[in-house]
Each structure stands twice: as structure tokens, then as C-alpha cells.
mmCIF file of N, CA, C and O in Angstrom:
data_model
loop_
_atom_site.group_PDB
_atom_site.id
_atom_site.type_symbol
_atom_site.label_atom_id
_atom_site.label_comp_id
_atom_site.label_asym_id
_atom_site.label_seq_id
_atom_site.Cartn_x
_atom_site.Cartn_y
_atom_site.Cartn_z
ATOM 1 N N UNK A 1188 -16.542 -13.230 9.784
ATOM 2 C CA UNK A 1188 -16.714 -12.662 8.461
ATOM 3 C C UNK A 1188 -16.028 -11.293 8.406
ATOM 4 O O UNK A 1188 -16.112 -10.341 9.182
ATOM 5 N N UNK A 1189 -15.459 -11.423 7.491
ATOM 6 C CA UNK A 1189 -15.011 -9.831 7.160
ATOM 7 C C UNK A 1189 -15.997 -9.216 6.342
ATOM 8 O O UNK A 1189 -16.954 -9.862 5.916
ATOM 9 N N UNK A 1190 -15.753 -7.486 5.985
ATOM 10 C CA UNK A 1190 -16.182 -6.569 5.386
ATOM 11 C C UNK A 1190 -15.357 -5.907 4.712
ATOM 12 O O UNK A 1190 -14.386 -5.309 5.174
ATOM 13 N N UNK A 1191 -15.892 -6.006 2.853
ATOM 14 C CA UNK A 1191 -14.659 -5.435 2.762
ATOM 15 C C UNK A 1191 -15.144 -3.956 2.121
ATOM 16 O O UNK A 1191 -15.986 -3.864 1.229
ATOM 17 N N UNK A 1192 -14.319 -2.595 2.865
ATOM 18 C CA UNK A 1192 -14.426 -1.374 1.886
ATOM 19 C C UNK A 1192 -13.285 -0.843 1.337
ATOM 20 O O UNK A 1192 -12.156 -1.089 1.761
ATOM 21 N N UNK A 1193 -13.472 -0.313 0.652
ATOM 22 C CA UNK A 1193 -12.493 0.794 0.002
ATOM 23 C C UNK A 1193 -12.653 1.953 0.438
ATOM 24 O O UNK A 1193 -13.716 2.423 0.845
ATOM 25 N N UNK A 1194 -11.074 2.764 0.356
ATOM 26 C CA UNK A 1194 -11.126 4.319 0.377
ATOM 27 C C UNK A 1194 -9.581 4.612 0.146
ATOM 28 O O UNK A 1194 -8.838 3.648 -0.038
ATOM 29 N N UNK A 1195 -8.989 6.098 0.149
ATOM 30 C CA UNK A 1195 -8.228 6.292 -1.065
ATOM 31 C C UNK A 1195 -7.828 6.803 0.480
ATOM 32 O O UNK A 1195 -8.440 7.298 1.427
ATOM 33 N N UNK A 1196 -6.116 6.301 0.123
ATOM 34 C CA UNK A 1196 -5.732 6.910 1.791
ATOM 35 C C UNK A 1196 -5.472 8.709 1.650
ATOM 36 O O UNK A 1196 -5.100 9.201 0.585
ATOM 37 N N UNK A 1197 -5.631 9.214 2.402
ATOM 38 C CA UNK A 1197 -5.118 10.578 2.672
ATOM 39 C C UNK A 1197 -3.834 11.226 2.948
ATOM 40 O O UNK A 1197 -3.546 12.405 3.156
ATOM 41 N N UNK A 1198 -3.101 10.095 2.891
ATOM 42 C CA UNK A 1198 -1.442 10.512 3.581
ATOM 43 C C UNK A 1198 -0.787 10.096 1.945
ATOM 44 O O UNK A 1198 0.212 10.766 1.685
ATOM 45 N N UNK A 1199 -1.071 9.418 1.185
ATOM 46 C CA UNK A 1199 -0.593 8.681 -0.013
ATOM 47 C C UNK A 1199 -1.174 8.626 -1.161
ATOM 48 O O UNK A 1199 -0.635 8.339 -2.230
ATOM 49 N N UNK A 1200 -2.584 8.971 -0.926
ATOM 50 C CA UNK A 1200 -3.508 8.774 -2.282
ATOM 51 C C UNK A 1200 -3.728 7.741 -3.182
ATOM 52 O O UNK A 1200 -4.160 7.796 -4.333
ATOM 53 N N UNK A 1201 -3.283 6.537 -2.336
ATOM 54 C CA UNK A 1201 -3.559 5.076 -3.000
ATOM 55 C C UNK A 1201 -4.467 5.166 -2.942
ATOM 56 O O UNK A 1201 -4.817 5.920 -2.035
ATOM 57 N N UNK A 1202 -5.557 4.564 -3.746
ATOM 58 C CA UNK A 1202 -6.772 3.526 -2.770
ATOM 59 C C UNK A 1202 -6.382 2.424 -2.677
ATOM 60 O O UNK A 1202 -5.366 1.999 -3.227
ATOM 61 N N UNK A 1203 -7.404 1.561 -1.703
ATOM 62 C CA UNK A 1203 -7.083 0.674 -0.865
ATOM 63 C C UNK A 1203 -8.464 -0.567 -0.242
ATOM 64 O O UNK A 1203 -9.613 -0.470 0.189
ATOM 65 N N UNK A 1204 -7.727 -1.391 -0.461
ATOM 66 C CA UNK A 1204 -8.857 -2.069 0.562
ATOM 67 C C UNK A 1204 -9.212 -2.367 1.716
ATOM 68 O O UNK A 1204 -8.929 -3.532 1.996
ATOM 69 N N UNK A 1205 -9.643 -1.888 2.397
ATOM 70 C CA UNK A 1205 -9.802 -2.152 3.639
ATOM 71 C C UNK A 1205 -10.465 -3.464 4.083
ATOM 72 O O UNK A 1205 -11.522 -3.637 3.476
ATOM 73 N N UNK A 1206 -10.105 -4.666 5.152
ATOM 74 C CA UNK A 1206 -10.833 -5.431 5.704
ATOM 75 C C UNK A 1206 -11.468 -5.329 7.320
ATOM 76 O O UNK A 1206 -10.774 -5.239 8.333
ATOM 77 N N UNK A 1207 -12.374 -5.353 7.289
ATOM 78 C CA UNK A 1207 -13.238 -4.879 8.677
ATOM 79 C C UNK A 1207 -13.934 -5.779 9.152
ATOM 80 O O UNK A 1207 -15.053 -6.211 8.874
ATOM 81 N N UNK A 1208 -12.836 -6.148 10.239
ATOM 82 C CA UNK A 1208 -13.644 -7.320 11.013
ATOM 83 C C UNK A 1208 -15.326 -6.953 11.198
ATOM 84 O O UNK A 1208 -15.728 -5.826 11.489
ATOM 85 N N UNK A 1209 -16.285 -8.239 10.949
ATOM 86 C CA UNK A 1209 -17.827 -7.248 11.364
ATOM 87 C C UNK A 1209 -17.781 -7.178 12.398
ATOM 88 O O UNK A 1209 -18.103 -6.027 12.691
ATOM 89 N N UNK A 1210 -17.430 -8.065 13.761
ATOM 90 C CA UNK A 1210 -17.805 -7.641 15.033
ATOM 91 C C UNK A 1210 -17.423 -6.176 15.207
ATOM 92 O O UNK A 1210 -18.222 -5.485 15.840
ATOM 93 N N UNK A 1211 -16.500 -5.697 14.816
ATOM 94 C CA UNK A 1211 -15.628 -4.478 15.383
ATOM 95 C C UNK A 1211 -16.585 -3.425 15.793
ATOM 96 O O UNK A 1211 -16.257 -2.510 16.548
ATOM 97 N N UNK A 1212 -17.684 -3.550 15.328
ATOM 98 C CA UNK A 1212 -18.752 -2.171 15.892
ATOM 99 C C UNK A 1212 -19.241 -2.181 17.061
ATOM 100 O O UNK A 1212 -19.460 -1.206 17.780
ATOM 101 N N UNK A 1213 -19.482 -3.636 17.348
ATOM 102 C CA UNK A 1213 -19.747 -4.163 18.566
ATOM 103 C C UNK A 1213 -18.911 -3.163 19.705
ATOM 104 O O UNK A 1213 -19.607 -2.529 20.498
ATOM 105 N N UNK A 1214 -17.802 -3.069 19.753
ATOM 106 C CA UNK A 1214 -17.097 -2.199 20.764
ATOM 107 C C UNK A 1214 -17.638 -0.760 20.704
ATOM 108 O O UNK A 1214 -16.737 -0.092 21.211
ATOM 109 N N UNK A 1215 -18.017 -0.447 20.569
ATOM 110 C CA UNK A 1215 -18.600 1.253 20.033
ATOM 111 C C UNK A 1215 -19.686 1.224 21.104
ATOM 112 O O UNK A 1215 -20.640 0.461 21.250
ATOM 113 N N UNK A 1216 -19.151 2.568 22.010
ATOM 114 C CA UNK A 1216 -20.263 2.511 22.680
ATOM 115 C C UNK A 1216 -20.839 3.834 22.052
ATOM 116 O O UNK A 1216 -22.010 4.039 22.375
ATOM 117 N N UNK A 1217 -20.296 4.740 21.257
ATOM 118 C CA UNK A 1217 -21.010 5.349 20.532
ATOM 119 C C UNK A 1217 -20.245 5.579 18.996
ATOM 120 O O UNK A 1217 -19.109 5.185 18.735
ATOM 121 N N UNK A 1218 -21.484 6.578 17.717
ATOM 122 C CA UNK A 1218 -20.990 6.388 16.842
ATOM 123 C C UNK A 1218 -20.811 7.963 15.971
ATOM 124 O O UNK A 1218 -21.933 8.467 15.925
ATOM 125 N N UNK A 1219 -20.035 8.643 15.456
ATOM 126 C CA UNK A 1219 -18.845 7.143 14.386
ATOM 127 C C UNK A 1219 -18.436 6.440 15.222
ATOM 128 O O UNK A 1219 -18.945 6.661 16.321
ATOM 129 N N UNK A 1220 -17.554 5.486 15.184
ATOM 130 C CA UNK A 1220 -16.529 4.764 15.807
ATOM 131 C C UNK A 1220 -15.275 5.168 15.004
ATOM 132 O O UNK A 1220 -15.328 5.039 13.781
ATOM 133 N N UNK A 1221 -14.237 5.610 15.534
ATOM 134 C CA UNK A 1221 -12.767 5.820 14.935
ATOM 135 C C UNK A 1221 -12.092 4.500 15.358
ATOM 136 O O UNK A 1221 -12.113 3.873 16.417
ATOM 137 N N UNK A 1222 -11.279 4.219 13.768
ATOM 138 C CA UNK A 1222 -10.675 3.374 13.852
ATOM 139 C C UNK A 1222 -9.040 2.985 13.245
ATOM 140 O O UNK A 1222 -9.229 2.627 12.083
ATOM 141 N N UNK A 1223 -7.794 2.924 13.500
ATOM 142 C CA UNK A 1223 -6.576 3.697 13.178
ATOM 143 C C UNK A 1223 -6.442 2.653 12.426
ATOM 144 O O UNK A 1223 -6.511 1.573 13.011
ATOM 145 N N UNK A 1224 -6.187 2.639 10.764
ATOM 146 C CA UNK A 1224 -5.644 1.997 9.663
ATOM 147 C C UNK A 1224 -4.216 2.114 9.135
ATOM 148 O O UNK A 1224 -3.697 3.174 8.786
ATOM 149 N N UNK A 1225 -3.474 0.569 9.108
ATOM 150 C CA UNK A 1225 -2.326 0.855 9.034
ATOM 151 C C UNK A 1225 -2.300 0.811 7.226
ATOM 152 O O UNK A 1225 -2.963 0.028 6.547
ATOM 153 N N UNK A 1226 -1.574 1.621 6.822
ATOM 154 C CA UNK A 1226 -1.234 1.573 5.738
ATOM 155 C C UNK A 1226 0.351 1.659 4.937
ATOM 156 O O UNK A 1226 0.656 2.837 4.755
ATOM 157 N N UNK A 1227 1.174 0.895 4.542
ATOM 158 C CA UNK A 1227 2.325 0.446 4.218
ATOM 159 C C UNK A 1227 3.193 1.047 5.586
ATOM 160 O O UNK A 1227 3.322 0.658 6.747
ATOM 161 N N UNK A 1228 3.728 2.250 4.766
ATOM 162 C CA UNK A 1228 4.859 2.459 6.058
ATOM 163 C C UNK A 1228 4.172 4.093 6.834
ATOM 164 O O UNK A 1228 4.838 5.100 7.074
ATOM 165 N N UNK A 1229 2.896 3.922 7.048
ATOM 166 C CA UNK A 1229 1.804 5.097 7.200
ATOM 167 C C UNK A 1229 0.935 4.483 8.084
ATOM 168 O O UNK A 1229 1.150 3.319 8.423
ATOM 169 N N UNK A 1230 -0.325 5.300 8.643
ATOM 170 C CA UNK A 1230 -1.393 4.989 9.084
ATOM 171 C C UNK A 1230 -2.108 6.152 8.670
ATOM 172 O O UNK A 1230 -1.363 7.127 8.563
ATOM 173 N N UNK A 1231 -3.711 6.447 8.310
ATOM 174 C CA UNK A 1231 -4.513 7.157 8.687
ATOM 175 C C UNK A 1231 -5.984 6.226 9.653
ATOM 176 O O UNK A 1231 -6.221 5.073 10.017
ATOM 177 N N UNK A 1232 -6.715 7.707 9.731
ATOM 178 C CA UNK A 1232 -8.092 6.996 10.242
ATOM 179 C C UNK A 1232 -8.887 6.898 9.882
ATOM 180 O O UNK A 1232 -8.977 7.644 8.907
ATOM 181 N N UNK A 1233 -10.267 6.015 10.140
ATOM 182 C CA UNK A 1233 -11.636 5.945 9.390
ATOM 183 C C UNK A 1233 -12.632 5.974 10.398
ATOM 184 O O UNK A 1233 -12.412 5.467 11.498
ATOM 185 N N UNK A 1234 -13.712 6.524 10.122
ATOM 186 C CA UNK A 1234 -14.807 6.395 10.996
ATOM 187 C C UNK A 1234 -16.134 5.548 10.667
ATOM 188 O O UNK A 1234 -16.840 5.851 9.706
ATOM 189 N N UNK A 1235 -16.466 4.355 11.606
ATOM 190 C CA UNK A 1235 -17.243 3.765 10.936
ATOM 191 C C UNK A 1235 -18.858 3.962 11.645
ATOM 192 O O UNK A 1235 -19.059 3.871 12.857
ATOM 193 N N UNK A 1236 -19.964 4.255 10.590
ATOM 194 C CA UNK A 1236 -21.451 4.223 11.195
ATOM 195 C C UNK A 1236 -21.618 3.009 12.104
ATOM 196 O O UNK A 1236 -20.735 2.333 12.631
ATOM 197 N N UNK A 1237 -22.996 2.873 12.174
ATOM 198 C CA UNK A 1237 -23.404 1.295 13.197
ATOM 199 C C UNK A 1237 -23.787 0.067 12.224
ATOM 200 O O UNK A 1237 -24.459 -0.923 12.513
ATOM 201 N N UNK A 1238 -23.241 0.362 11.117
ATOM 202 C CA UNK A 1238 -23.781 -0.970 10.071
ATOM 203 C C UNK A 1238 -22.456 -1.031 9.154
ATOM 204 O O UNK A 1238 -22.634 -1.353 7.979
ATOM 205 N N UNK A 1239 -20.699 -0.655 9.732
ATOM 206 C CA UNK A 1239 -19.557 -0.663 9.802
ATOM 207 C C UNK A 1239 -19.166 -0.179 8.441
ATOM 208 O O UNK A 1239 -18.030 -0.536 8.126
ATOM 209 N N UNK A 1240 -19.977 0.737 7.303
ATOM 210 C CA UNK A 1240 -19.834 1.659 6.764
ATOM 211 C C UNK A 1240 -18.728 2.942 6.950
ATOM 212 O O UNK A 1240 -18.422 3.192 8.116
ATOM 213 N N UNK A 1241 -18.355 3.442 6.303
ATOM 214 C CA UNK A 1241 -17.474 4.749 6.217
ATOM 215 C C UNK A 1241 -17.986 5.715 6.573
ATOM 216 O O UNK A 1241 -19.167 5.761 6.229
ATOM 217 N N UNK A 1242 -17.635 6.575 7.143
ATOM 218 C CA UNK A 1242 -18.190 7.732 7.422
ATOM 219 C C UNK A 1242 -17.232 9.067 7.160
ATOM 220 O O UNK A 1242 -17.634 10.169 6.788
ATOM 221 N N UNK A 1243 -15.950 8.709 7.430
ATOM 222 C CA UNK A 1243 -14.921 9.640 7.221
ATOM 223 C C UNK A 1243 -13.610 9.062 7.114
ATOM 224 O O UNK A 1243 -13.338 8.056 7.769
ATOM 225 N N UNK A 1244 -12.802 9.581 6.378
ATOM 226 C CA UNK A 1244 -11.422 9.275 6.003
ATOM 227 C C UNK A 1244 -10.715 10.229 6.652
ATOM 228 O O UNK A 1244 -10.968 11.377 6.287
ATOM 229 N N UNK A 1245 -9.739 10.076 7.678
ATOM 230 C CA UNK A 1245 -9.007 11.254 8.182
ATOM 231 C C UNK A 1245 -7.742 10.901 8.001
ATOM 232 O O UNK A 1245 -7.182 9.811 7.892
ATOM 233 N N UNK A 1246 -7.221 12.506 7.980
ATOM 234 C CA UNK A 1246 -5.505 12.158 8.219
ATOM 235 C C UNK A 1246 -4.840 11.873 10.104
ATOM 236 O O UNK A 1246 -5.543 11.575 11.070
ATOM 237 N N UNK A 1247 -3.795 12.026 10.095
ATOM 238 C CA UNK A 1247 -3.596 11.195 11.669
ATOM 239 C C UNK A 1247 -3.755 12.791 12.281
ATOM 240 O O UNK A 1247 -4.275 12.934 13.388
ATOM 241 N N UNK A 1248 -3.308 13.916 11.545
ATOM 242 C CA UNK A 1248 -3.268 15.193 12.230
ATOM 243 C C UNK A 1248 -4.500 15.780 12.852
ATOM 244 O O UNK A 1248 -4.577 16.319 13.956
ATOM 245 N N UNK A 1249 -5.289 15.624 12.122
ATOM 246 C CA UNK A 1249 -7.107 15.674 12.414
ATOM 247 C C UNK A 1249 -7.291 14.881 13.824
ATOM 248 O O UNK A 1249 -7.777 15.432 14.811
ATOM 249 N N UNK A 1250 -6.849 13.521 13.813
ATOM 250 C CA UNK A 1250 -7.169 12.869 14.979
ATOM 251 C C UNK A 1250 -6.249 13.034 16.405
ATOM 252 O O UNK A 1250 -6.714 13.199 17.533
ATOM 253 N N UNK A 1251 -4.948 12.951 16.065
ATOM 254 C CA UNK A 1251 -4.242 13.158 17.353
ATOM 255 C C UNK A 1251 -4.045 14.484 17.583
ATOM 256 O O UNK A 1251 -3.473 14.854 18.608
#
């Protein structure tokens, strides 16, 4: 099953839909969980709670 959220990218200011595999939290050994979203010819990041919710929208500069 997927999950689907939205959020407005930070590098482009689209919004967007995001699809989120549900297992994906499963890997988290702790939380947020960061997770790198590709977006057209871009990426930013998202951080997801333990019930694979949003927590933060970052740009890539914040993270790397």
C-alpha cells in the first residue's frame, strides 16, 4: 500500500504529491526518519514521524 502526502517543494515551489511506500518507517531505527525526494530535475528532503506523516520539508543544503 502506498501513502499518499502532499507538500510544496522548497527548491521550486510546486506542490506535489508524494507516494510513501507504508513499510518505509519500518527502517527507522529512530525518528524523524529523513527521506531524499526526487523531484523533476531536483531533489529535496522530508522527514517522516512513526505513523509516516510529515514532519519537515527541507532543502538539500539543510541536509548535506
Amino acid at each position: 500500500m502506498v501513502l499518499k502526502r502532499f507538500a510544496k517543494c522548497p527548491v521550486c515551489t510546486k506542490k506535489t504529491v508524494l507516494n510513501v511506500p507504508e513499510g518505509i518507517i519500518g527502517k527507522a531505527k529512530r525518528f524523524p526518519f529523513t527521506i531524499k525526494v526526487r523531484h523533476n530535475d531536483h531533489y529535496f528532503y522530508i522527514n517522516l514521524d512513526s505513523q509516516a506523516w510529515i514532519t519537515d520539508i527541507l532543502k538539500p543544503e539543510m541536509v548535506e
